[in-house]
mmCIF file with all atom_site columns, C-alpha atoms in Angstrom:
data_model
loop_
_atom_site.group_PDB
_atom_site.id
_atom_site.type_symbol
_atom_site.label_atom_id
_atom_site.label_alt_id
_atom_site.label_comp_id
_atom_site.label_asym_id
_atom_site.label_entity_id
_atom_site.label_seq_id
_atom_site.pdbx_PDB_ins_code
_atom_site.Cartn_x
_atom_site.Cartn_y
_atom_site.Cartn_z
_atom_site.occupancy
_atom_site.B_iso_or_equiv
_atom_site.pdbx_formal_charge
_atom_site.auth_seq_id
_atom_site.auth_comp_id
_atom_site.auth_asym_id
_atom_site.auth_atom_id
_atom_site.pdbx_PDB_model_num
ATOM 1   C CA . SER A 1 1   ? -35.565 -41.263 -96.186  1.00 40.00 ? 1   SER A CA 1
ATOM 2   C CA . ILE A 1 2   ? -33.081 -38.906 -95.167  1.00 43.00 ? 2   ILE A CA 1
ATOM 3   C CA . LEU A 1 3   ? -35.560 -36.189 -97.451  1.00 46.00 ? 3   LEU A CA 1
ATOM 4   C CA . GLY A 1 4   ? -38.392 -37.289 -96.398  1.00 43.00 ? 4   GLY A CA 1
ATOM 5   C CA . LYS A 1 5   ? -39.177 -34.517 -94.175  1.00 49.00 ? 5   LYS A CA 1
ATOM 6   C CA . ALA A 1 6   ? -40.560 -31.176 -95.045  1.00 48.00 ? 6   ALA A CA 1
ATOM 7   C CA . ARG A 1 7   ? -38.089 -28.124 -94.510  1.00 60.00 ? 7   ARG A CA 1
ATOM 8   C CA . PRO A 1 8   ? -39.478 -25.827 -91.707  1.00 63.00 ? 8   PRO A CA 1
ATOM 9   C CA . HIS A 1 9   ? -37.900 -22.512 -93.842  1.00 60.00 ? 9   HIS A CA 1
ATOM 10  C CA . SER A 1 10  ? -38.736 -21.264 -97.481  1.00 64.00 ? 10  SER A CA 1
ATOM 11  C CA . SER A 1 11  ? -36.114 -21.209 -99.523  1.00 70.00 ? 11  SER A CA 1
ATOM 12  C CA . ASP A 1 12  ? -35.605 -17.825 -99.968  1.00 67.00 ? 12  ASP A CA 1
ATOM 13  C CA . LEU A 1 13  ? -34.896 -17.591 -96.227  1.00 73.00 ? 13  LEU A CA 1
ATOM 14  C CA . ARG A 1 14  ? -32.339 -20.687 -96.608  1.00 74.00 ? 14  ARG A CA 1
ATOM 15  C CA . ASP A 1 15  ? -30.732 -18.634 -99.708  1.00 72.00 ? 15  ASP A CA 1
ATOM 16  C CA . GLY A 1 16  ? -30.728 -15.452 -98.040  1.00 76.00 ? 16  GLY A CA 1
ATOM 17  C CA . LEU A 1 17  ? -29.021 -16.257 -94.870  1.00 78.00 ? 17  LEU A CA 1
ATOM 18  C CA . ALA A 1 18  ? -26.735 -18.360 -96.875  1.00 73.00 ? 18  ALA A CA 1
ATOM 19  C CA . ASN A 1 19  ? -25.890 -15.481 -99.182  1.00 73.00 ? 19  ASN A CA 1
ATOM 20  C CA . SER A 1 20  ? -25.147 -13.879 -95.654  1.00 76.00 ? 20  SER A CA 1
ATOM 21  C CA . LEU A 1 21  ? -22.643 -16.060 -94.649  1.00 75.00 ? 21  LEU A CA 1
ATOM 22  C CA . ALA A 1 22  ? -20.486 -16.020 -98.442  1.00 73.00 ? 22  ALA A CA 1
ATOM 23  C CA . LEU A 1 23  ? -20.903 -12.100 -97.899  1.00 73.00 ? 23  LEU A CA 1
ATOM 24  C CA . LEU A 1 24  ? -19.655 -11.962 -94.549  1.00 71.00 ? 24  LEU A CA 1
ATOM 25  C CA . GLY A 1 25  ? -16.253 -14.318 -95.110  1.00 69.00 ? 25  GLY A CA 1
ATOM 26  C CA . SER A 1 26  ? -15.687 -11.782 -97.926  1.00 73.00 ? 26  SER A CA 1
ATOM 27  C CA . LEU A 1 27  ? -15.430 -8.961  -95.969  1.00 69.00 ? 27  LEU A CA 1
ATOM 28  C CA . GLY A 1 28  ? -12.291 -10.031 -94.277  1.00 70.00 ? 28  GLY A CA 1
ATOM 29  C CA . ASP A 1 29  ? -10.426 -9.273  -91.463  1.00 71.00 ? 29  ASP A CA 1
ATOM 30  C CA . ARG A 1 30  ? -11.455 -5.625  -90.166  1.00 72.00 ? 30  ARG A CA 1
ATOM 31  C CA . PRO A 1 31  ? -13.271 -6.030  -86.227  1.00 69.00 ? 31  PRO A CA 1
ATOM 32  C CA . ILE A 1 32  ? -16.827 -5.234  -86.830  1.00 67.00 ? 32  ILE A CA 1
ATOM 33  C CA . PRO A 1 33  ? -17.620 -1.768  -84.629  1.00 68.00 ? 33  PRO A CA 1
ATOM 34  C CA . GLY A 1 34  ? -18.098 -2.893  -80.974  1.00 66.00 ? 34  GLY A CA 1
ATOM 35  C CA . SER A 1 35  ? -16.766 -6.725  -81.448  1.00 67.00 ? 35  SER A CA 1
ATOM 36  C CA . THR A 1 36  ? -13.751 -8.121  -81.505  1.00 72.00 ? 36  THR A CA 1
ATOM 37  C CA . MET A 1 37  ? -14.627 -10.310 -84.098  1.00 74.00 ? 37  MET A CA 1
ATOM 38  C CA . THR A 1 38  ? -13.833 -10.182 -88.073  1.00 81.00 ? 38  THR A CA 1
ATOM 39  C CA . PRO A 1 39  ? -16.953 -10.572 -90.306  1.00 77.00 ? 39  PRO A CA 1
ATOM 40  C CA . ALA A 1 40  ? -14.769 -13.914 -91.522  1.00 79.00 ? 40  ALA A CA 1
ATOM 41  C CA . ASN A 1 41  ? -14.926 -15.211 -87.785  1.00 81.00 ? 41  ASN A CA 1
ATOM 42  C CA . TRP A 1 42  ? -18.298 -15.271 -87.243  1.00 80.00 ? 42  TRP A CA 1
ATOM 43  C CA . ALA A 1 43  ? -19.069 -16.430 -90.890  1.00 82.00 ? 43  ALA A CA 1
ATOM 44  C CA . SER A 1 44  ? -16.576 -19.086 -89.600  1.00 83.00 ? 44  SER A CA 1
ATOM 45  C CA . TRP A 1 45  ? -18.227 -19.836 -86.195  1.00 85.00 ? 45  TRP A CA 1
ATOM 46  C CA . ILE A 1 46  ? -21.284 -20.038 -87.725  1.00 86.00 ? 46  ILE A CA 1
ATOM 47  C CA . VAL A 1 47  ? -20.688 -22.651 -90.299  1.00 90.00 ? 47  VAL A CA 1
ATOM 48  C CA . SER A 1 48  ? -18.026 -25.005 -88.112  1.00 90.00 ? 48  SER A CA 1
ATOM 49  C CA . ASP A 1 49  ? -21.187 -25.049 -85.663  1.00 90.00 ? 49  ASP A CA 1
ATOM 50  C CA . LEU A 1 50  ? -23.542 -25.933 -88.195  1.00 90.00 ? 50  LEU A CA 1
ATOM 51  C CA . LEU A 1 51  ? -21.731 -28.462 -89.773  1.00 92.00 ? 51  LEU A CA 1
ATOM 52  C CA . LYS A 1 52  ? -20.344 -29.760 -86.707  1.00 93.00 ? 52  LYS A CA 1
ATOM 53  C CA . GLN A 1 53  ? -24.027 -30.700 -85.751  1.00 92.00 ? 53  GLN A CA 1
ATOM 54  C CA . GLY A 1 54  ? -24.115 -32.754 -89.210  1.00 90.00 ? 54  GLY A CA 1
ATOM 55  C CA . ASN A 1 55  ? -20.814 -34.592 -88.113  1.00 93.00 ? 55  ASN A CA 1
ATOM 56  C CA . GLU A 1 56  ? -22.408 -35.563 -84.348  1.00 91.00 ? 56  GLU A CA 1
ATOM 57  C CA . SER A 1 57  ? -25.812 -36.893 -86.088  1.00 88.00 ? 57  SER A CA 1
ATOM 58  C CA . LYS A 1 58  ? -26.310 -40.307 -86.076  1.00 84.00 ? 58  LYS A CA 1
ATOM 59  C CA . ASP A 1 59  ? -26.713 -40.488 -89.568  1.00 88.00 ? 59  ASP A CA 1
ATOM 60  C CA . VAL A 1 60  ? -26.056 -37.398 -92.758  1.00 90.00 ? 60  VAL A CA 1
ATOM 61  C CA . SER A 1 61  ? -29.749 -35.933 -92.646  1.00 88.00 ? 61  SER A CA 1
ATOM 62  C CA . LEU A 1 62  ? -28.369 -32.908 -91.629  1.00 90.00 ? 62  LEU A CA 1
ATOM 63  C CA . TRP A 1 63  ? -25.705 -32.525 -94.578  1.00 92.00 ? 63  TRP A CA 1
ATOM 64  C CA . ALA A 1 64  ? -28.231 -33.817 -97.091  1.00 90.00 ? 64  ALA A CA 1
ATOM 65  C CA . SER A 1 65  ? -30.843 -31.215 -95.846  1.00 87.00 ? 65  SER A CA 1
ATOM 66  C CA . LEU A 1 66  ? -28.282 -28.423 -96.850  1.00 88.00 ? 66  LEU A CA 1
ATOM 67  C CA . ASP A 1 67  ? -27.564 -29.721 -100.606 1.00 88.00 ? 67  ASP A CA 1
ATOM 68  C CA . ASP A 1 68  ? -28.702 -26.414 -102.213 1.00 86.00 ? 68  ASP A CA 1
ATOM 69  C CA . VAL A 1 69  ? -26.839 -24.060 -100.228 1.00 89.00 ? 69  VAL A CA 1
ATOM 70  C CA . LEU A 1 70  ? -23.710 -25.787 -99.179  1.00 92.00 ? 70  LEU A CA 1
ATOM 71  C CA . PRO A 1 71  ? -21.755 -23.427 -102.257 1.00 91.00 ? 71  PRO A CA 1
ATOM 72  C CA . GLU A 1 72  ? -22.338 -20.761 -100.546 1.00 91.00 ? 72  GLU A CA 1
ATOM 73  C CA . VAL A 1 73  ? -21.378 -22.288 -96.764  1.00 91.00 ? 73  VAL A CA 1
ATOM 74  C CA . ALA A 1 74  ? -18.047 -22.869 -98.466  1.00 91.00 ? 74  ALA A CA 1
ATOM 75  C CA . GLU A 1 75  ? -17.717 -19.719 -100.025 1.00 90.00 ? 75  GLU A CA 1
ATOM 76  C CA . GLY A 1 76  ? -18.246 -18.221 -96.780  1.00 88.00 ? 76  GLY A CA 1
ATOM 77  C CA . ALA A 1 77  ? -16.044 -20.017 -94.760  1.00 90.00 ? 77  ALA A CA 1
ATOM 78  C CA . PRO A 1 78  ? -13.936 -22.638 -96.755  1.00 92.00 ? 78  PRO A CA 1
ATOM 79  C CA . ASP A 1 79  ? -11.248 -23.489 -93.853  1.00 93.00 ? 79  ASP A CA 1
ATOM 80  C CA . ALA A 1 80  ? -14.018 -24.417 -91.448  1.00 94.00 ? 80  ALA A CA 1
ATOM 81  C CA . PHE A 1 81  ? -16.243 -26.100 -94.628  1.00 95.00 ? 81  PHE A CA 1
ATOM 82  C CA . LEU A 1 82  ? -13.243 -28.050 -95.669  1.00 97.00 ? 82  LEU A CA 1
ATOM 83  C CA . ASP A 1 83  ? -12.351 -29.418 -91.630  1.00 96.00 ? 83  ASP A CA 1
ATOM 84  C CA . ALA A 1 84  ? -16.100 -30.311 -91.381  1.00 96.00 ? 84  ALA A CA 1
ATOM 85  C CA . VAL A 1 85  ? -15.676 -32.449 -94.752  1.00 97.00 ? 85  VAL A CA 1
ATOM 86  C CA . SER A 1 86  ? -12.606 -33.845 -93.266  1.00 97.00 ? 86  SER A CA 1
ATOM 87  C CA . GLN A 1 87  ? -14.483 -34.585 -90.259  1.00 95.00 ? 87  GLN A CA 1
ATOM 88  C CA . GLY A 1 88  ? -17.135 -36.384 -92.384  1.00 95.00 ? 88  GLY A CA 1
ATOM 89  C CA . LEU A 1 89  ? -14.876 -38.577 -93.684  1.00 96.00 ? 89  LEU A CA 1
ATOM 90  C CA . GLU A 1 90  ? -13.164 -39.786 -90.989  1.00 94.00 ? 90  GLU A CA 1
ATOM 91  C CA . GLY A 1 91  ? -14.028 -43.707 -89.779  1.00 89.00 ? 91  GLY A CA 1
ATOM 92  C CA . ALA A 1 92  ? -15.535 -46.800 -91.747  1.00 88.00 ? 92  ALA A CA 1
ATOM 93  C CA . PRO A 1 93  ? -17.806 -46.291 -93.302  1.00 90.00 ? 93  PRO A CA 1
ATOM 94  C CA . PRO A 1 94  ? -17.171 -42.754 -93.202  1.00 94.00 ? 94  PRO A CA 1
ATOM 95  C CA . LEU A 1 95  ? -20.740 -40.444 -92.431  1.00 94.00 ? 95  LEU A CA 1
ATOM 96  C CA . LEU A 1 96  ? -20.340 -38.724 -95.993  1.00 94.00 ? 96  LEU A CA 1
ATOM 97  C CA . GLN A 1 97  ? -20.562 -41.599 -97.988  1.00 93.00 ? 97  GLN A CA 1
ATOM 98  C CA . ALA A 1 98  ? -24.112 -41.635 -96.924  1.00 92.00 ? 98  ALA A CA 1
ATOM 99  C CA . ILE A 1 99  ? -24.804 -38.604 -99.036  1.00 91.00 ? 99  ILE A CA 1
ATOM 100 C CA . PHE A 1 100 ? -24.858 -40.390 -101.960 1.00 89.00 ? 100 PHE A CA 1
ATOM 101 C CA . ILE A 1 101 ? -28.323 -40.835 -103.397 1.00 79.00 ? 101 ILE A CA 1
ATOM 102 C CA . ASP A 1 102 ? -29.071 -40.855 -107.067 1.00 65.00 ? 102 ASP A CA 1
ATOM 103 C CA . ASN A 1 103 ? -32.773 -40.037 -108.778 1.00 52.00 ? 103 ASN A CA 1
ATOM 104 C CA . GLU A 1 104 ? -33.431 -43.414 -108.493 1.00 50.00 ? 104 GLU A CA 1
ATOM 105 C CA . ALA A 1 105 ? -33.109 -44.432 -104.855 1.00 48.00 ? 105 ALA A CA 1
ATOM 106 C CA . ALA A 1 106 ? -34.264 -41.205 -103.442 1.00 48.00 ? 106 ALA A CA 1
ATOM 107 C CA . GLY A 1 107 ? -37.525 -41.454 -105.275 1.00 48.00 ? 107 GLY A CA 1
ATOM 108 C CA . PRO A 1 108 ? -39.501 -39.999 -108.471 1.00 43.00 ? 108 PRO A CA 1
ATOM 109 C CA . PHE A 1 109 ? -40.218 -36.381 -106.182 1.00 41.00 ? 109 PHE A CA 1
ATOM 110 C CA . MET A 1 110 ? -36.522 -36.056 -104.643 1.00 58.00 ? 110 MET A CA 1
ATOM 111 C CA . HIS A 1 111 ? -33.191 -35.610 -105.828 1.00 69.00 ? 111 HIS A CA 1
ATOM 112 C CA . ALA A 1 112 ? -29.265 -36.245 -105.438 1.00 77.00 ? 112 ALA A CA 1
ATOM 113 C CA . THR A 1 113 ? -28.088 -34.881 -102.143 1.00 86.00 ? 113 THR A CA 1
ATOM 114 C CA . HIS A 1 114 ? -24.635 -34.719 -102.815 1.00 91.00 ? 114 HIS A CA 1
ATOM 115 C CA . SER A 1 115 ? -24.173 -31.871 -105.510 1.00 90.00 ? 115 SER A CA 1
ATOM 116 C CA . GLY A 1 116 ? -24.117 -29.463 -103.445 1.00 91.00 ? 116 GLY A CA 1
ATOM 117 C CA . LEU A 1 117 ? -21.036 -30.693 -101.305 1.00 95.00 ? 117 LEU A CA 1
ATOM 118 C CA . LEU A 1 118 ? -19.468 -31.373 -104.841 1.00 96.00 ? 118 LEU A CA 1
ATOM 119 C CA . TRP A 1 119 ? -19.842 -27.738 -105.947 1.00 95.00 ? 119 TRP A CA 1
ATOM 120 C CA . GLY A 1 120 ? -18.749 -26.627 -102.259 1.00 95.00 ? 120 GLY A CA 1
ATOM 121 C CA . LEU A 1 121 ? -15.315 -28.715 -102.575 1.00 96.00 ? 121 LEU A CA 1
ATOM 122 C CA . GLU A 1 122 ? -14.622 -27.061 -106.255 1.00 95.00 ? 122 GLU A CA 1
ATOM 123 C CA . ILE A 1 123 ? -15.224 -23.421 -105.332 1.00 93.00 ? 123 ILE A CA 1
ATOM 124 C CA . CYS A 1 124 ? -12.541 -24.005 -102.390 1.00 94.00 ? 124 CYS A CA 1
ATOM 125 C CA . ALA A 1 125 ? -10.383 -25.601 -105.256 1.00 93.00 ? 125 ALA A CA 1
ATOM 126 C CA . TRP A 1 126 ? -10.393 -22.564 -107.272 1.00 91.00 ? 126 TRP A CA 1
ATOM 127 C CA . SER A 1 127 ? -8.017  -20.838 -104.575 1.00 90.00 ? 127 SER A CA 1
ATOM 128 C CA . PRO A 1 128 ? -4.414  -21.221 -104.538 1.00 90.00 ? 128 PRO A CA 1
ATOM 129 C CA . ASP A 1 129 ? -4.829  -21.582 -100.654 1.00 92.00 ? 129 ASP A CA 1
ATOM 130 C CA . HIS A 1 130 ? -7.298  -24.322 -100.478 1.00 94.00 ? 130 HIS A CA 1
ATOM 131 C CA . PHE A 1 131 ? -6.643  -26.333 -103.885 1.00 95.00 ? 131 PHE A CA 1
ATOM 132 C CA . GLY A 1 132 ? -4.780  -28.950 -102.212 1.00 95.00 ? 132 GLY A CA 1
ATOM 133 C CA . ARG A 1 133 ? -6.520  -29.706 -99.764  1.00 96.00 ? 133 ARG A CA 1
ATOM 134 C CA . ALA A 1 134 ? -10.335 -29.237 -101.508 1.00 97.00 ? 134 ALA A CA 1
ATOM 135 C CA . VAL A 1 135 ? -8.372  -32.154 -103.922 1.00 97.00 ? 135 VAL A CA 1
ATOM 136 C CA . ASP A 1 136 ? -7.834  -34.189 -101.462 1.00 97.00 ? 136 ASP A CA 1
ATOM 137 C CA . LEU A 1 137 ? -10.943 -34.737 -100.473 1.00 98.00 ? 137 LEU A CA 1
ATOM 138 C CA . LEU A 1 138 ? -12.842 -34.752 -103.430 1.00 98.00 ? 138 LEU A CA 1
ATOM 139 C CA . ALA A 1 139 ? -10.120 -37.703 -104.000 1.00 97.00 ? 139 ALA A CA 1
ATOM 140 C CA . ARG A 1 140 ? -11.477 -38.902 -100.578 1.00 97.00 ? 140 ARG A CA 1
ATOM 141 C CA . LEU A 1 141 ? -14.896 -38.972 -101.764 1.00 97.00 ? 141 LEU A CA 1
ATOM 142 C CA . ALA A 1 142 ? -13.872 -40.652 -105.055 1.00 97.00 ? 142 ALA A CA 1
ATOM 143 C CA . GLU A 1 143 ? -12.516 -43.498 -103.059 1.00 96.00 ? 143 GLU A CA 1
ATOM 144 C CA . VAL A 1 144 ? -16.355 -44.082 -100.824 1.00 95.00 ? 144 VAL A CA 1
ATOM 145 C CA . ASP A 1 145 ? -18.500 -42.899 -104.027 1.00 94.00 ? 145 ASP A CA 1
ATOM 146 C CA . PRO A 1 146 ? -20.780 -46.310 -104.898 1.00 90.00 ? 146 PRO A CA 1
ATOM 147 C CA . GLY A 1 147 ? -21.592 -44.692 -107.853 1.00 85.00 ? 147 GLY A CA 1
ATOM 148 C CA . GLY A 1 148 ? -24.535 -44.040 -110.203 1.00 81.00 ? 148 GLY A CA 1
ATOM 149 C CA . ARG A 1 149 ? -26.248 -42.793 -112.963 1.00 81.00 ? 149 ARG A CA 1
ATOM 150 C CA . TYR A 1 150 ? -26.206 -39.071 -111.634 1.00 83.00 ? 150 TYR A CA 1
ATOM 151 C CA . ALA A 1 151 ? -23.478 -37.613 -113.523 1.00 83.00 ? 151 ALA A CA 1
ATOM 152 C CA . ASN A 1 152 ? -22.231 -35.463 -111.197 1.00 88.00 ? 152 ASN A CA 1
ATOM 153 C CA . ARG A 1 153 ? -19.843 -37.378 -109.266 1.00 94.00 ? 153 ARG A CA 1
ATOM 154 C CA . PRO A 1 154 ? -16.621 -36.592 -107.402 1.00 95.00 ? 154 PRO A CA 1
ATOM 155 C CA . PHE A 1 155 ? -13.993 -38.520 -109.755 1.00 96.00 ? 155 PHE A CA 1
ATOM 156 C CA . ASN A 1 156 ? -15.796 -35.779 -112.597 1.00 94.00 ? 156 ASN A CA 1
ATOM 157 C CA . SER A 1 157 ? -15.646 -32.958 -110.352 1.00 95.00 ? 157 SER A CA 1
ATOM 158 C CA . LEU A 1 158 ? -11.820 -34.027 -109.917 1.00 95.00 ? 158 LEU A CA 1
ATOM 159 C CA . ARG A 1 159 ? -11.254 -34.230 -113.969 1.00 93.00 ? 159 ARG A CA 1
ATOM 160 C CA . GLU A 1 160 ? -13.047 -30.618 -114.393 1.00 92.00 ? 160 GLU A CA 1
ATOM 161 C CA . ILE A 1 161 ? -10.252 -28.992 -111.769 1.00 93.00 ? 161 ILE A CA 1
ATOM 162 C CA . PHE A 1 162 ? -7.446  -30.461 -113.918 1.00 93.00 ? 162 PHE A CA 1
ATOM 163 C CA . LEU A 1 163 ? -8.325  -30.287 -117.188 1.00 88.00 ? 163 LEU A CA 1
ATOM 164 C CA . PRO A 1 164 ? -5.624  -28.612 -118.713 1.00 82.00 ? 164 PRO A CA 1
ATOM 165 C CA . TRP A 1 165 ? -7.536  -26.889 -121.615 1.00 79.00 ? 165 TRP A CA 1
ATOM 166 C CA . HIS A 1 166 ? -10.064 -25.707 -119.327 1.00 76.00 ? 166 HIS A CA 1
ATOM 167 C CA . PRO A 1 167 ? -8.800  -26.116 -115.033 1.00 72.00 ? 167 PRO A CA 1
ATOM 168 C CA . GLN A 1 168 ? -10.914 -25.100 -112.952 1.00 73.00 ? 168 GLN A CA 1
ATOM 169 C CA . ASN A 1 169 ? -8.721  -23.175 -110.959 1.00 77.00 ? 169 ASN A CA 1
ATOM 170 C CA . ALA A 1 170 ? -6.577  -20.161 -110.631 1.00 80.00 ? 170 ALA A CA 1
ATOM 171 C CA . VAL A 1 171 ? -3.646  -22.604 -109.460 1.00 88.00 ? 171 VAL A CA 1
ATOM 172 C CA . GLU A 1 172 ? -0.413  -22.018 -111.497 1.00 90.00 ? 172 GLU A CA 1
ATOM 173 C CA . ILE A 1 173 ? 0.611   -25.348 -113.636 1.00 90.00 ? 173 ILE A CA 1
ATOM 174 C CA . LYS A 1 174 ? 3.750   -26.666 -111.585 1.00 93.00 ? 174 LYS A CA 1
ATOM 175 C CA . ARG A 1 175 ? 1.431   -26.922 -108.179 1.00 93.00 ? 175 ARG A CA 1
ATOM 176 C CA . ARG A 1 176 ? -1.342  -28.550 -110.050 1.00 93.00 ? 176 ARG A CA 1
ATOM 177 C CA . LEU A 1 177 ? 1.452   -31.486 -110.838 1.00 94.00 ? 177 LEU A CA 1
ATOM 178 C CA . ASP A 1 178 ? 2.776   -31.127 -107.445 1.00 95.00 ? 178 ASP A CA 1
ATOM 179 C CA . VAL A 1 179 ? -0.934  -31.990 -106.285 1.00 95.00 ? 179 VAL A CA 1
ATOM 180 C CA . ILE A 1 180 ? -1.074  -34.617 -108.447 1.00 96.00 ? 180 ILE A CA 1
ATOM 181 C CA . ASP A 1 181 ? 2.131   -36.150 -106.870 1.00 96.00 ? 181 ASP A CA 1
ATOM 182 C CA . ALA A 1 182 ? 0.547   -35.892 -103.713 1.00 96.00 ? 182 ALA A CA 1
ATOM 183 C CA . LEU A 1 183 ? -2.622  -37.858 -104.749 1.00 97.00 ? 183 LEU A CA 1
ATOM 184 C CA . ARG A 1 184 ? -0.160  -40.543 -106.032 1.00 96.00 ? 184 ARG A CA 1
ATOM 185 C CA . GLN A 1 185 ? 0.772   -41.139 -102.652 1.00 96.00 ? 185 GLN A CA 1
ATOM 186 C CA . ARG A 1 186 ? -2.499  -40.416 -100.575 1.00 96.00 ? 186 ARG A CA 1
ATOM 187 C CA . HIS A 1 187 ? -5.091  -41.969 -103.349 1.00 97.00 ? 187 HIS A CA 1
ATOM 188 C CA . ALA A 1 188 ? -3.276  -43.947 -106.393 1.00 96.00 ? 188 ALA A CA 1
ATOM 189 C CA . ALA A 1 189 ? -6.120  -45.742 -107.444 1.00 97.00 ? 189 ALA A CA 1
ATOM 190 C CA . VAL A 1 190 ? -7.507  -42.339 -107.976 1.00 97.00 ? 190 VAL A CA 1
ATOM 191 C CA . ALA A 1 191 ? -4.959  -40.487 -108.792 1.00 97.00 ? 191 ALA A CA 1
ATOM 192 C CA . TRP A 1 192 ? -3.950  -43.154 -111.957 1.00 97.00 ? 192 TRP A CA 1
ATOM 193 C CA . ARG A 1 193 ? -7.538  -43.287 -112.744 1.00 96.00 ? 193 ARG A CA 1
ATOM 194 C CA . LEU A 1 194 ? -7.129  -39.211 -113.246 1.00 96.00 ? 194 LEU A CA 1
ATOM 195 C CA . MET A 1 195 ? -4.164  -39.030 -115.193 1.00 95.00 ? 195 MET A CA 1
ATOM 196 C CA . LEU A 1 196 ? -5.742  -41.664 -117.718 1.00 94.00 ? 196 LEU A CA 1
ATOM 197 C CA . ALA A 1 197 ? -8.598  -39.340 -117.998 1.00 92.00 ? 197 ALA A CA 1
ATOM 198 C CA . LEU A 1 198 ? -6.544  -36.052 -118.624 1.00 90.00 ? 198 LEU A CA 1
ATOM 199 C CA . LEU A 1 199 ? -5.268  -37.628 -121.831 1.00 88.00 ? 199 LEU A CA 1
ATOM 200 C CA . PRO A 1 200 ? -6.889  -35.912 -125.021 1.00 82.00 ? 200 PRO A CA 1
ATOM 201 C CA . GLU A 1 201 ? -9.748  -37.848 -126.795 1.00 76.00 ? 201 GLU A CA 1
ATOM 202 C CA . SER A 1 202 ? -10.758 -37.648 -130.176 1.00 72.00 ? 202 SER A CA 1
ATOM 203 C CA . GLN A 1 203 ? -13.196 -35.213 -129.312 1.00 71.00 ? 203 GLN A CA 1
ATOM 204 C CA . SER A 1 204 ? -11.282 -32.758 -127.006 1.00 65.00 ? 204 SER A CA 1
ATOM 205 C CA . VAL A 1 205 ? -9.896  -29.461 -128.061 1.00 62.00 ? 205 VAL A CA 1
#
């Protein structure tokens, strides 16, 4: 099982390191005193190295083990995070397809391992700079998602991002429509399903 081994470090330490990455990424491009690297450079380098190891592994264990901290990792270095997710979705089958393990499959004391990945992509989708790429990767994840009873799925993330009555992003309407057009070219089946899901229902406001 990809979740069968106990973590060697406490949740507090893991959360602290992940939050530190997010803070480094938010400090911008002013070089650190005594260094030519900026805080954002440091965050990007750390995230790139960490997720590169995950993509070079024989299985998805490292990605799955980071489930609880991936949102902070994505916030600290969104470009590096999106690069790594893109690489993890290459090949047939892609490595990240194996991250979809629902409660039933993982066992009674385990948990689904894909939520952090989806939340990280949703965070990136808030930004106009990363919106298109984050949405494209969610669509690719929706294509390889085997499905399951767990409600948090890539397609549901896409729908929440584009819902006109509470869009989960800061992107103007024209840009959102342009990105949907791009999805129609790259991920036609997912785009069609998404457009249908955005139509108001009887209980919608």
